[in-house]
PDB file of C-alpha atoms and ligand atoms in Angstrom:
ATOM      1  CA  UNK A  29      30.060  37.950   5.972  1.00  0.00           C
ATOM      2  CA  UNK A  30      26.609  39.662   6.178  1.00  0.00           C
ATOM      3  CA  UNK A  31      26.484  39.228   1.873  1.00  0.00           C
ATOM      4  CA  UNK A  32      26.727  35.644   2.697  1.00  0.00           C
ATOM      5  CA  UNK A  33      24.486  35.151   5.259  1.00  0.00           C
ATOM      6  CA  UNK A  34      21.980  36.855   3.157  1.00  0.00           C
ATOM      7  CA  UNK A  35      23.007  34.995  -0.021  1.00  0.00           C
ATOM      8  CA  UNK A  36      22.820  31.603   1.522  1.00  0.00           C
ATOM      9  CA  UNK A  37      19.170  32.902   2.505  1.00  0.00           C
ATOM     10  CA  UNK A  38      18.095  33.476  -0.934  1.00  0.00           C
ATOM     11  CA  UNK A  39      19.673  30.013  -1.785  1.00  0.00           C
ATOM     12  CA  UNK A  40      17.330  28.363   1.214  1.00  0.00           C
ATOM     13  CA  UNK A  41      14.587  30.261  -0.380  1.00  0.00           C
ATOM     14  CA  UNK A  42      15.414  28.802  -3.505  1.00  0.00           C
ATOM     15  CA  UNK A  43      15.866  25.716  -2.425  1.00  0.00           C
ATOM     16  CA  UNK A  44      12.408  25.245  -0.840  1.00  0.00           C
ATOM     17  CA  UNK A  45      10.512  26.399  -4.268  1.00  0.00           C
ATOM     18  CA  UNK A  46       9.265  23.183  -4.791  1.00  0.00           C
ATOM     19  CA  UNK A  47       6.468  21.870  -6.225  1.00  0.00           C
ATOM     20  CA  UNK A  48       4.131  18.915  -4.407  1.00  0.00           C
ATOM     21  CA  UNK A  49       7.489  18.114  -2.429  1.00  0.00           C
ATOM     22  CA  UNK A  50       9.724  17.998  -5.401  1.00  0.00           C
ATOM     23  CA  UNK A  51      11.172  20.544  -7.788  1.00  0.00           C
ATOM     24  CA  UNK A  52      11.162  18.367 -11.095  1.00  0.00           C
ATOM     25  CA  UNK A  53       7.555  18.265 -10.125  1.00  0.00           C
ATOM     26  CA  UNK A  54       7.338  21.929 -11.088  1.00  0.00           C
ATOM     27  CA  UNK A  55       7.844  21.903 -14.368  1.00  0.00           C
ATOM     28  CA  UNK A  56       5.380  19.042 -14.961  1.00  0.00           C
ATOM     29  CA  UNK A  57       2.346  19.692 -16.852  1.00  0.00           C
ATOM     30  CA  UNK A  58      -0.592  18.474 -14.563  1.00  0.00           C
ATOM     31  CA  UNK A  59      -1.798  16.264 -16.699  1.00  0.00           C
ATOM     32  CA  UNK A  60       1.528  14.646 -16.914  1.00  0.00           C
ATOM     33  CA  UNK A  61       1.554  14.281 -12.929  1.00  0.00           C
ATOM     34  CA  UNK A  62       0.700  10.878 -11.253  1.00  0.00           C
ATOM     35  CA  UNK A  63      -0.851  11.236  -8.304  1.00  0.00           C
ATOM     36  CA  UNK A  64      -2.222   8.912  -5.426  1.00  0.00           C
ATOM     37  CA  UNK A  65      -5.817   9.302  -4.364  1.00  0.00           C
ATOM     38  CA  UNK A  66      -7.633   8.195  -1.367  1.00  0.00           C
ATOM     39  CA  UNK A  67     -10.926   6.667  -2.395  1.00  0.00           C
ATOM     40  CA  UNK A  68     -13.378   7.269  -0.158  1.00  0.00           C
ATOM     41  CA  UNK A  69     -11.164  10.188   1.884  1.00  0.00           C
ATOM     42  CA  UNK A  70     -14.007  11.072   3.941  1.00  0.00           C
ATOM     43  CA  UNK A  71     -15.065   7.578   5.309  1.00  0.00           C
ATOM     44  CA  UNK A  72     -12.477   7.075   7.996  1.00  0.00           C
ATOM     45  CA  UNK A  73     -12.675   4.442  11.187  1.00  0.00           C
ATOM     46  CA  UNK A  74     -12.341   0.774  11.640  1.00  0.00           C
ATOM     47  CA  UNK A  75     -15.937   0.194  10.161  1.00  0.00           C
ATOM     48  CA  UNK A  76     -16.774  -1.978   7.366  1.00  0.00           C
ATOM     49  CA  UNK A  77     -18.020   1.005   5.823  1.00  0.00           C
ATOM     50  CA  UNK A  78     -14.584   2.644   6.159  1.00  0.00           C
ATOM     51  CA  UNK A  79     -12.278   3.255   3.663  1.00  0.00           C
ATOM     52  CA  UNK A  80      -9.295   5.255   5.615  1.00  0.00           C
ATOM     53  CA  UNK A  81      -8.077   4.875   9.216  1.00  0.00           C
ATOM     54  CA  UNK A  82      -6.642   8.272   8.897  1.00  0.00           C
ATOM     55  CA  UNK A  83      -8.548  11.692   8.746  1.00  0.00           C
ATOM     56  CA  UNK A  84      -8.274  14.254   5.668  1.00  0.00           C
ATOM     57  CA  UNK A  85      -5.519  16.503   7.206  1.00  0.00           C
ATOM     58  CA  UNK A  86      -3.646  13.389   7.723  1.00  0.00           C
ATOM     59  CA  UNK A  87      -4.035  11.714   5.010  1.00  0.00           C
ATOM     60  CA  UNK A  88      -2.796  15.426   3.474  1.00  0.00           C
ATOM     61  CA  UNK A  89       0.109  16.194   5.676  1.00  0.00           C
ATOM     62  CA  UNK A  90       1.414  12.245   4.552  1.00  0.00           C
ATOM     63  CA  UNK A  91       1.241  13.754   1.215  1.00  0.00           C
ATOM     64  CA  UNK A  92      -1.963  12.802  -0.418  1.00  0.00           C
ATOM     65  CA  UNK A  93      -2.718  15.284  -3.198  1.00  0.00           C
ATOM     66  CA  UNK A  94      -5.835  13.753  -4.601  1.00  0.00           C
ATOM     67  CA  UNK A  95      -9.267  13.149  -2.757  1.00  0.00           C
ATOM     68  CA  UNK A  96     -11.935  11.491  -4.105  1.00  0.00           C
ATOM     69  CA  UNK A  97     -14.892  11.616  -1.772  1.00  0.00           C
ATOM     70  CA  UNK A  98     -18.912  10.604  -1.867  1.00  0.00           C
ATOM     71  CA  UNK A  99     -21.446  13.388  -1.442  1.00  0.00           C
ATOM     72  CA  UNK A 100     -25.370  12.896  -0.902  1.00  0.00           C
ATOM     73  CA  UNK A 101     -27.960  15.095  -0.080  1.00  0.00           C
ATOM     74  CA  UNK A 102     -29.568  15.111   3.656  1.00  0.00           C
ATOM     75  CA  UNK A 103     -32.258  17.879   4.342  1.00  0.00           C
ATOM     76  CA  UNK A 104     -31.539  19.912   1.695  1.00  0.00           C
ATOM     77  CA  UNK A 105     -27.729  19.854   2.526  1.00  0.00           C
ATOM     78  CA  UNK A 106     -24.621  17.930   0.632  1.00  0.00           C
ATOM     79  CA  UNK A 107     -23.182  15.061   3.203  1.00  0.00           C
ATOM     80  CA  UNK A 108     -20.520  12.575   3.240  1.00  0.00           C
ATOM     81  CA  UNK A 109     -22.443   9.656   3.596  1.00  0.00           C
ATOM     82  CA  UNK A 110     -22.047   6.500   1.995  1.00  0.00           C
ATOM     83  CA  UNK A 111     -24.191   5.065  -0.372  1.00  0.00           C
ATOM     84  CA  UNK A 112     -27.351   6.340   1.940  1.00  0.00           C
ATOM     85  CA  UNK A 113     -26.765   8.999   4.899  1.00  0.00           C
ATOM     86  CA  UNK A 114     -28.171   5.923   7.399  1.00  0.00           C
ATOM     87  CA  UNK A 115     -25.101   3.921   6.315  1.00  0.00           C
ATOM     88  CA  UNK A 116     -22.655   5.922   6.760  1.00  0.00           C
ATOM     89  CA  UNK A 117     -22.223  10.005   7.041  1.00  0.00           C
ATOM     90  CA  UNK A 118     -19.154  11.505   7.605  1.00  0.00           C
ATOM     91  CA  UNK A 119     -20.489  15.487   8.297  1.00  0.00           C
ATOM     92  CA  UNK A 120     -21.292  18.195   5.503  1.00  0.00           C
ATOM     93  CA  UNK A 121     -19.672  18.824   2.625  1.00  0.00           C
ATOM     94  CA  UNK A 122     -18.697  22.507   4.455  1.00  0.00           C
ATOM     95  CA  UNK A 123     -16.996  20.922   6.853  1.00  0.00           C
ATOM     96  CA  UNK A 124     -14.820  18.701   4.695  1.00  0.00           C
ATOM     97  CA  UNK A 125     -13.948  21.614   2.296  1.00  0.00           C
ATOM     98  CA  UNK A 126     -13.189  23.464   5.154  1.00  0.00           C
ATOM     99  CA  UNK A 127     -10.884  21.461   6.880  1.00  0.00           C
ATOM    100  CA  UNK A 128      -9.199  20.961   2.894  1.00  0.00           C
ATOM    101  CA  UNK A 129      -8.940  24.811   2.891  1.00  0.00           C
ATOM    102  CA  UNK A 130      -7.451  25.339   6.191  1.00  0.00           C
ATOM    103  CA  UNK A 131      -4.748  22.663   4.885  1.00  0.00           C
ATOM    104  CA  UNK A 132      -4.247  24.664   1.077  1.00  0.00           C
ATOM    105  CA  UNK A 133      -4.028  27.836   3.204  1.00  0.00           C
ATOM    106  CA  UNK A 134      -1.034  26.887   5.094  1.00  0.00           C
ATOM    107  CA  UNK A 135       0.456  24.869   2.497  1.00  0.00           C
ATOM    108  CA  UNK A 136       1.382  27.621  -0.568  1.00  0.00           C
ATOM    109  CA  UNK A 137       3.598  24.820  -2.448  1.00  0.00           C
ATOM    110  CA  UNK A 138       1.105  21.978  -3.318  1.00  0.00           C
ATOM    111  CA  UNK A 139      -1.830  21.504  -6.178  1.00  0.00           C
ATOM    112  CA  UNK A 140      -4.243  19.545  -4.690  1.00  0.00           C
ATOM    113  CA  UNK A 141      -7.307  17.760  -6.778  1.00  0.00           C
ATOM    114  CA  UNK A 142     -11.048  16.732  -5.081  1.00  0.00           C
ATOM    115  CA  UNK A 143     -12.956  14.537  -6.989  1.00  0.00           C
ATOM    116  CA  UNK A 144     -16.846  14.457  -5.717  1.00  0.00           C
ATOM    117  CA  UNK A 145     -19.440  12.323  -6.716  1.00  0.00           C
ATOM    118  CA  UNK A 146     -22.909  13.581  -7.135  1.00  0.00           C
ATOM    119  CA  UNK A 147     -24.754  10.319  -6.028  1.00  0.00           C
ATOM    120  CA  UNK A 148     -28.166  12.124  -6.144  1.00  0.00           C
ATOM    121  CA  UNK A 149     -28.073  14.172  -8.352  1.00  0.00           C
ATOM    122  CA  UNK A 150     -27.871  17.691  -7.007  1.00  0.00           C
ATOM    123  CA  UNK A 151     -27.762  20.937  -8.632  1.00  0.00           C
ATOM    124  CA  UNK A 152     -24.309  21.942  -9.423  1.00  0.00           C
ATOM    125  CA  UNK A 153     -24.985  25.340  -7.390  1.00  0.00           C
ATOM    126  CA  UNK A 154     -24.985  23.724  -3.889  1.00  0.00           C
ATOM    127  CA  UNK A 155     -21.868  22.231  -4.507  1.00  0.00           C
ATOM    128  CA  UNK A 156     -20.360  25.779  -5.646  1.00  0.00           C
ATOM    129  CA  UNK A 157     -22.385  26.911  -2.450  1.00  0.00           C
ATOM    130  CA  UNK A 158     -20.293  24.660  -0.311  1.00  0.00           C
ATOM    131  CA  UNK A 159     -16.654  26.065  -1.886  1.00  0.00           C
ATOM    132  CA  UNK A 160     -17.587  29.524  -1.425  1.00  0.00           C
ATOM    133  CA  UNK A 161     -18.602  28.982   2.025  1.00  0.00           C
ATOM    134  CA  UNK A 162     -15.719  27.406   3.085  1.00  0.00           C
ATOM    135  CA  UNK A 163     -13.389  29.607   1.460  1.00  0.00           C
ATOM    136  CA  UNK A 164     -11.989  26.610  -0.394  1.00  0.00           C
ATOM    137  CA  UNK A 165     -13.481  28.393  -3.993  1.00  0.00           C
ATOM    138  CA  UNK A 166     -10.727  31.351  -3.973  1.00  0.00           C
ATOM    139  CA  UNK A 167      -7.768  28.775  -5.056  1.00  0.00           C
ATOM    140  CA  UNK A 168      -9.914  26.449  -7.530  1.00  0.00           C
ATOM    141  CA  UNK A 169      -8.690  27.068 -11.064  1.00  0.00           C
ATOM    142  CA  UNK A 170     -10.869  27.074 -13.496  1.00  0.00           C
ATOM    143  CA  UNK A 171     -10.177  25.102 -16.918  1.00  0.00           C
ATOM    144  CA  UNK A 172     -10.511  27.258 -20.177  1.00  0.00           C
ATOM    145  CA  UNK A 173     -13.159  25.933 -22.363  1.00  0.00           C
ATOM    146  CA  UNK A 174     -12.212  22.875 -24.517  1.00  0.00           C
ATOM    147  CA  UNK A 175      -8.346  22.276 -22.321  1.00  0.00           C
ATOM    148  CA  UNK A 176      -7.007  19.461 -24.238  1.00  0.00           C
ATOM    149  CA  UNK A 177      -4.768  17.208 -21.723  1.00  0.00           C
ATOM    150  CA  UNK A 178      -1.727  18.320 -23.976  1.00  0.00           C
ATOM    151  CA  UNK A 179      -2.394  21.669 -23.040  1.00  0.00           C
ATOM    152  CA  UNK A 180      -2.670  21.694 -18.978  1.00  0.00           C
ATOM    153  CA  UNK A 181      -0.422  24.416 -17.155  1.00  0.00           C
ATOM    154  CA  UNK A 182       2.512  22.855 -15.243  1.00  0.00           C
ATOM    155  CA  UNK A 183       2.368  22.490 -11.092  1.00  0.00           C
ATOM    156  CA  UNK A 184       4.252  25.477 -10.403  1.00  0.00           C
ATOM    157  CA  UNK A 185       2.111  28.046 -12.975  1.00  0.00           C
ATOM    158  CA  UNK A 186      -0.615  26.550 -10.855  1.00  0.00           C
ATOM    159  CA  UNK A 187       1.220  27.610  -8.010  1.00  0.00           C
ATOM    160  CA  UNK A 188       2.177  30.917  -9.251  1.00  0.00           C
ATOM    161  CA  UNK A 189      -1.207  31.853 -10.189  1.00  0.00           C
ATOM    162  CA  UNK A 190      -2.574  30.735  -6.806  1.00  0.00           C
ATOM    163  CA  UNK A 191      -4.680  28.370  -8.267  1.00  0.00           C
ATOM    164  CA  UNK A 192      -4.216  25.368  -6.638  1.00  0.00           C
ATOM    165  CA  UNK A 193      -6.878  23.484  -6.308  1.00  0.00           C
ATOM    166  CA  UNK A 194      -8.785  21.017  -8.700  1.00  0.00           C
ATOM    167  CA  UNK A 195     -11.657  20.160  -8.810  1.00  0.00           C
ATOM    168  CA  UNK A 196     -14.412  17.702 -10.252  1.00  0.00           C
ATOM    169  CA  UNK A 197     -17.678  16.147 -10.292  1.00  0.00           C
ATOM    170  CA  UNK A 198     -18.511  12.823 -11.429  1.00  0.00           C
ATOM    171  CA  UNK A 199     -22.341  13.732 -12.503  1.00  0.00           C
ATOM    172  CA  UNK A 200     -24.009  17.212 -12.597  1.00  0.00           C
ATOM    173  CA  UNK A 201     -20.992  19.380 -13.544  1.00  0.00           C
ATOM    174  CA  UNK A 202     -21.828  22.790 -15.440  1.00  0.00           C
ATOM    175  CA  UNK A 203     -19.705  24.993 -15.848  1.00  0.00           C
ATOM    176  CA  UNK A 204     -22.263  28.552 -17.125  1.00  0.00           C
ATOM    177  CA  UNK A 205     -23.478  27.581 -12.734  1.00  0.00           C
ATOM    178  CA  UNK A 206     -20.086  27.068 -11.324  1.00  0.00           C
ATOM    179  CA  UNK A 207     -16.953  27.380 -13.837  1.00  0.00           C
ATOM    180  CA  UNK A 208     -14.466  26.063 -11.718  1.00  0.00           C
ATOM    181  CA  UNK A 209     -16.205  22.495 -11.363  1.00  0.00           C
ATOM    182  CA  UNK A 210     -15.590  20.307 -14.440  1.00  0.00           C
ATOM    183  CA  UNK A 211     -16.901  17.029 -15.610  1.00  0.00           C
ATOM    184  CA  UNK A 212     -14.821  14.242 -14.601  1.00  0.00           C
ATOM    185  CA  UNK A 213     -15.730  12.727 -17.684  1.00  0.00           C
ATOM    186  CA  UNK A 214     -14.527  15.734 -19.776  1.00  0.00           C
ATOM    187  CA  UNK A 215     -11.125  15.079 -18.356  1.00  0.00           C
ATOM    188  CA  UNK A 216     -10.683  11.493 -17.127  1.00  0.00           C
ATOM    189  CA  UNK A 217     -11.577   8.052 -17.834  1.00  0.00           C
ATOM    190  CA  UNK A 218     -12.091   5.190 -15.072  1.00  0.00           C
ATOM    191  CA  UNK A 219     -11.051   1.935 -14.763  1.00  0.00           C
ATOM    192  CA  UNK A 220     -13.656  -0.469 -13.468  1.00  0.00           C
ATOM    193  CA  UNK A 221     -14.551  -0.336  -9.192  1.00  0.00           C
ATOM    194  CA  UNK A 222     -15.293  -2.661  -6.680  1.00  0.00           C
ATOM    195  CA  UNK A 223     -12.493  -5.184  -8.167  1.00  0.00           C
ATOM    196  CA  UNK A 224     -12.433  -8.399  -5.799  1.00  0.00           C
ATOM    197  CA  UNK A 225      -9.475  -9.813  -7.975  1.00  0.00           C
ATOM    198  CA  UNK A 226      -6.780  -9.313  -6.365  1.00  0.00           C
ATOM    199  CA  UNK A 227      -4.660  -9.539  -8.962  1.00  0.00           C
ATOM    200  CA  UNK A 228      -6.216  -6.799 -10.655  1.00  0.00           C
ATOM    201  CA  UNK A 229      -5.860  -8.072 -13.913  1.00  0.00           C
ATOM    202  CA  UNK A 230      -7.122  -4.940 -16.271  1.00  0.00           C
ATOM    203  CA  UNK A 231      -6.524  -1.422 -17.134  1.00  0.00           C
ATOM    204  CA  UNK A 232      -9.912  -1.348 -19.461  1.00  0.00           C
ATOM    205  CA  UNK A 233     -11.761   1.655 -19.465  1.00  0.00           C
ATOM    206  CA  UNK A 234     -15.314   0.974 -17.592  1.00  0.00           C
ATOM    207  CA  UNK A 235     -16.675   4.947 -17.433  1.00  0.00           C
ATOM    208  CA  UNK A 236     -17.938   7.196 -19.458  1.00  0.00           C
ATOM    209  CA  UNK A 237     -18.695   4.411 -21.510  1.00  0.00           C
ATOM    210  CA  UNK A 238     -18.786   3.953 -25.155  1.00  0.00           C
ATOM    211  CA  UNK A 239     -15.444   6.309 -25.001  1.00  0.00           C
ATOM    212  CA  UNK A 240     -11.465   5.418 -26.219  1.00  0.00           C
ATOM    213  CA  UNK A 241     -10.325   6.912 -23.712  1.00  0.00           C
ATOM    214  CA  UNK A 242      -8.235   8.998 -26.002  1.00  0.00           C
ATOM    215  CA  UNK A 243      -7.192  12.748 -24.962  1.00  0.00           C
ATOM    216  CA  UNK A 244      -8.757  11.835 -21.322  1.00  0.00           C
ATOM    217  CA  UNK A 245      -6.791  11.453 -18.343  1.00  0.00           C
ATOM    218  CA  UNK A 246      -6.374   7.788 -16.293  1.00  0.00           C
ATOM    219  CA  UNK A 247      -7.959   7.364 -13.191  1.00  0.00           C
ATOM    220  CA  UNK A 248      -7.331   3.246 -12.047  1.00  0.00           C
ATOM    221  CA  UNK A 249      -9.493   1.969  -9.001  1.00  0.00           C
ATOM    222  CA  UNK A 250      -6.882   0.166  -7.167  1.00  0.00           C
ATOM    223  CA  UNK A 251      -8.777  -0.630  -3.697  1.00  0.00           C
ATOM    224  CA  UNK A 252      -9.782  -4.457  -2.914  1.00  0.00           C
ATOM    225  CA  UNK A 253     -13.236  -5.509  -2.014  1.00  0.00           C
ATOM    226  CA  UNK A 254     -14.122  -8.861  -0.227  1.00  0.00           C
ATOM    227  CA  UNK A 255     -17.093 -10.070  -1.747  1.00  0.00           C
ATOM    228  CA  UNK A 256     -19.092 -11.780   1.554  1.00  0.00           C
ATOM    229  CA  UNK A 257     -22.279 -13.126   0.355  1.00  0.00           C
ATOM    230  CA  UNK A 258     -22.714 -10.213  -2.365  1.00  0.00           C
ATOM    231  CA  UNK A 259     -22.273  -7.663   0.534  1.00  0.00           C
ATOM    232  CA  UNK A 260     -18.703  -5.555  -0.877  1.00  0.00           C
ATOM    233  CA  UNK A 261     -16.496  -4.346   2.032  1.00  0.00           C
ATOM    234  CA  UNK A 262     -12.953  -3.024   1.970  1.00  0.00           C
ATOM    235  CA  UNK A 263      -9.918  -5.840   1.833  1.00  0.00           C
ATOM    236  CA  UNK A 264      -8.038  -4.186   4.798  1.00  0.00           C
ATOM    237  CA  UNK A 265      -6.012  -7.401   5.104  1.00  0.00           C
ATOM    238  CA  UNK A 266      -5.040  -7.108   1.673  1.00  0.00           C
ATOM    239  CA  UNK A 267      -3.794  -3.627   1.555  1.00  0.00           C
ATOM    240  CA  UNK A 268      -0.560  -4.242   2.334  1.00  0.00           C
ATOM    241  CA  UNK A 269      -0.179  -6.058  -1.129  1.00  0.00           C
ATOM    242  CA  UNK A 270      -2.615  -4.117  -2.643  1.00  0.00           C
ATOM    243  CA  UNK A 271      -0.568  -0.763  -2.310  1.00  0.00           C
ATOM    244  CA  UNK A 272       2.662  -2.090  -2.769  1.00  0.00           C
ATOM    245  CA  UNK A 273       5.270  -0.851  -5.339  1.00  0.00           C
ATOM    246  CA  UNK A 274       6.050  -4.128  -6.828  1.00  0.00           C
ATOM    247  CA  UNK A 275       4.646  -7.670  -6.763  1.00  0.00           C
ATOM    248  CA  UNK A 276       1.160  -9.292  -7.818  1.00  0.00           C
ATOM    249  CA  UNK A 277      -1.458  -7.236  -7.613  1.00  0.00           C
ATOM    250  CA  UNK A 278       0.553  -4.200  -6.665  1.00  0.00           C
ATOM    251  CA  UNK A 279       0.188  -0.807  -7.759  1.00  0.00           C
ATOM    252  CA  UNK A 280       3.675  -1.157  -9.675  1.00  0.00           C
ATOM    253  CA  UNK A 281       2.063  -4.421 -11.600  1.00  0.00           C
ATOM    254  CA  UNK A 282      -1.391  -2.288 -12.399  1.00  0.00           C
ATOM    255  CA  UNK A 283       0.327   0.952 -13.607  1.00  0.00           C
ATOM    256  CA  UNK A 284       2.099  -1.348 -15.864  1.00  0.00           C
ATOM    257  CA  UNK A 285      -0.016  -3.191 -17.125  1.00  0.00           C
ATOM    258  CA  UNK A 286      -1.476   0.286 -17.651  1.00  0.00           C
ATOM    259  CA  UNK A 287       1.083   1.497 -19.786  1.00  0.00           C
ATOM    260  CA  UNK A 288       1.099  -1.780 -22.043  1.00  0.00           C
ATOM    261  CA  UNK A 289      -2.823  -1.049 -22.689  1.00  0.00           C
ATOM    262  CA  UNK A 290      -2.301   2.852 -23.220  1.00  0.00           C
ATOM    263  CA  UNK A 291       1.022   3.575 -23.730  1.00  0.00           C
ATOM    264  CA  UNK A 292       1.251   6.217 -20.767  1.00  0.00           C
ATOM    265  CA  UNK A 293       0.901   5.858 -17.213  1.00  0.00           C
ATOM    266  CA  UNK A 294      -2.092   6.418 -14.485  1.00  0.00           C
ATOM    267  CA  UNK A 295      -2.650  10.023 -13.374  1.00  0.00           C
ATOM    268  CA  UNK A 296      -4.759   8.682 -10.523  1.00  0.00           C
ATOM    269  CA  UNK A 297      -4.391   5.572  -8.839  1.00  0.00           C
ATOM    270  CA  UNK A 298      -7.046   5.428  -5.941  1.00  0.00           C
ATOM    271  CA  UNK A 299      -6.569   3.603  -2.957  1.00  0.00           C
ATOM    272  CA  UNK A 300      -8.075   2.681   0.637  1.00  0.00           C
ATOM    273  CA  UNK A 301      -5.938   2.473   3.847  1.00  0.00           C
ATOM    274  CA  UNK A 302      -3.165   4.762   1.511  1.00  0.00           C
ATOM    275  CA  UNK A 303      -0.581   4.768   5.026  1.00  0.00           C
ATOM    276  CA  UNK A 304      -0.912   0.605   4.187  1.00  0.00           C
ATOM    277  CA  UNK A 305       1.871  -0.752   1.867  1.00  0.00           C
ATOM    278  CA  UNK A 306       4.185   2.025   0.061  1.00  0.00           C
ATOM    279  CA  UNK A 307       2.093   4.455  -2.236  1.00  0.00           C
ATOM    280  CA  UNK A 308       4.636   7.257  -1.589  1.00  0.00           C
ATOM    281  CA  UNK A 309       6.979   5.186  -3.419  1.00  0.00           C
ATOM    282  CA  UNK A 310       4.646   3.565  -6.282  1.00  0.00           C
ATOM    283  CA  UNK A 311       3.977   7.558  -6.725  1.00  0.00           C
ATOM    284  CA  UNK A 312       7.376   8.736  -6.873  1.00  0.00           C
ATOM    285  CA  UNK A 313       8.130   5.756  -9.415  1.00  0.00           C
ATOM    286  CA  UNK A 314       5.366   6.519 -11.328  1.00  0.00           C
ATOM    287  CA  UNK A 315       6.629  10.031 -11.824  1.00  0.00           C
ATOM    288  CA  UNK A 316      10.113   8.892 -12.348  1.00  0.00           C
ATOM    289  CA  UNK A 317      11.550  10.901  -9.541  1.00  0.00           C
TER     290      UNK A 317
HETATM  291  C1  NAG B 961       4.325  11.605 -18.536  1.00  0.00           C
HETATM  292  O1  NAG B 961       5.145  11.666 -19.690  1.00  0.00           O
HETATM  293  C2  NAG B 961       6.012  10.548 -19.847  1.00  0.00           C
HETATM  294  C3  NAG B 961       6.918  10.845 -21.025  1.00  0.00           C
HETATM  295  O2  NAG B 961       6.155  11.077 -22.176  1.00  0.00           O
HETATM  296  C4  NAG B 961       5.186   9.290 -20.023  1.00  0.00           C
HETATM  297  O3  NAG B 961       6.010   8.152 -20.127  1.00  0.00           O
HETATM  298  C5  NAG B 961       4.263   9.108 -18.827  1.00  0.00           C
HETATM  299  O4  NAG B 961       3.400   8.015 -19.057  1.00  0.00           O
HETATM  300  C6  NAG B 961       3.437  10.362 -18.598  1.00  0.00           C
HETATM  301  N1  NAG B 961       2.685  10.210 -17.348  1.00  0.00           N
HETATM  302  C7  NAG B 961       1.407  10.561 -17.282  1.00  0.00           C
HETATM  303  C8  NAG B 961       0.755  10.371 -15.975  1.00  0.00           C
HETATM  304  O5  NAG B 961       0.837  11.048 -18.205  1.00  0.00           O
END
């Protein structure tokens, strides 16, 4: 009786070892992985400037496992803001990673990837500054030199090794300052932003440019823009189509058209308004589960 009570503990235990929700997850190399991203994570509100209506721990707890988020520099410190600081800013960079780090804390299960942007330019060190000070640096894993995408560890050795967080910068990276920041570009290619078609009718390769795209990892902009009078703002309207699983314009139709052009599927597909629509489900197709 006691034996199995304790027995159909070790089973529960068992049981729960899985990897971003999902135990076939676990044995997935990362690189292998298709994740949804929120573009913009930090900018949330009903603004034009907005990208999310829900905050960073939500959008996490849904089950987000990729944020991509703008960074400039006020004062001497790294912000949020949005193409200026007087547009838009969302706090400091601290704050964000910490809030991120109080979420990877209680969360031992789940990789999780932040994708930065450097927008002017700053020295690599404030940006490692920022990790150590929220505590967010002691799970980043750092990439051995030269990782070719065949050879990325699987979820759960991430897990295992306690080294479960990502992470990348679009401009600045160096890795002799701060090793466990790499070069988006190193790593992934980018389809082109601030798409007003809504039909989104290409899976070319827009950055780094003058690259194949071969050996680097997909990242597809799939957020709307309404183009008012050359001013860009979010499609919320749209999003509903925009992050469904099947139809025109749908993040089903893009990853597919995806795989005709490269023979493999996103890694990334970036959104806005990600509780809009059905990304949980594009994702889960995407990874075949
Ligand atoms: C993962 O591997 C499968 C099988 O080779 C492939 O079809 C799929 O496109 C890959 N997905 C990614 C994101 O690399």
């Amino acid at each position: 009786m006691l034996l199995n009570f304790l027995l159909s503990l070790v089973f529960a235990g068992l049981a729960a070892a899985q990897c971003n929700g999902n135990t076939a997850l676990c044995g997935r190399q990362y690189s292998n992985v298709s994740f949804i991203g929120t573009h913009d994570s930090a900018f949330v509100g009903v603004l034009p400037t907005d990208n999310q209506l829900l905050s960073v721990t939500d959008q996490l707890n849904a089950g987000i496992r990729f944020l991509q988020a703008q960074t400039h520099l006020l004062n001497g410190a790294l912000e949020l803001c949005h193409t200026s600081c007087i547009e838009e800013d969302s706090g400091t960079l601290v704050s964000y990673l910490t809030t991120v780090n109080t979420w990877i804390a209680a969360n031992p299960n789940e990789v999780l990837t932040i994708l930065l942007t450097n927008g002017d330019n700053v020295d690599v060190s404030l940006f490692g500054n920022a990790m150590s000070t929220s505590g967010l640096s002691a799970y980043a894993y750092t990439p051995p030199s030269g990782l070719s995408m065949s050879d990325w560890p699987t979820l759960q050795e991430l897990i295992t090794a306690g080294t479960r967080l990502i992470m990348f910068l679009d401009y600045g990276a160096d890795t002799a300052t701060v090793p466990y920041i790499s070069n988006e570009f190193a790593y992934y290619f980018e389809t082109a932003y601030d798409v007003t078609d809504s039909s989104f009718p290409s899976c070319a390769l827009d950055r780094p440019p003058g690259s194949s795209g071969s050996g680097l990892m997909m990242i597809v902009n799939h957020f709307l823009d309404l183009d008012i009078l050359g001013i860009l703002i979010p499609d919320e309207l749209a999003a509903g189509t925009t992050n469904a699983v099947t139809g025109t314009g749908s993040i089903g139709a893009q990853a597919s058209l995806c795989y005709t052009t490269w023979g493999r599927l996103p890694n990334v597909v970036l959104v806005d308004y990600f509780e809009l629509g059905d990304v949980f489900t594009a994702q889960n197709t995407l990874n075949g589960l």
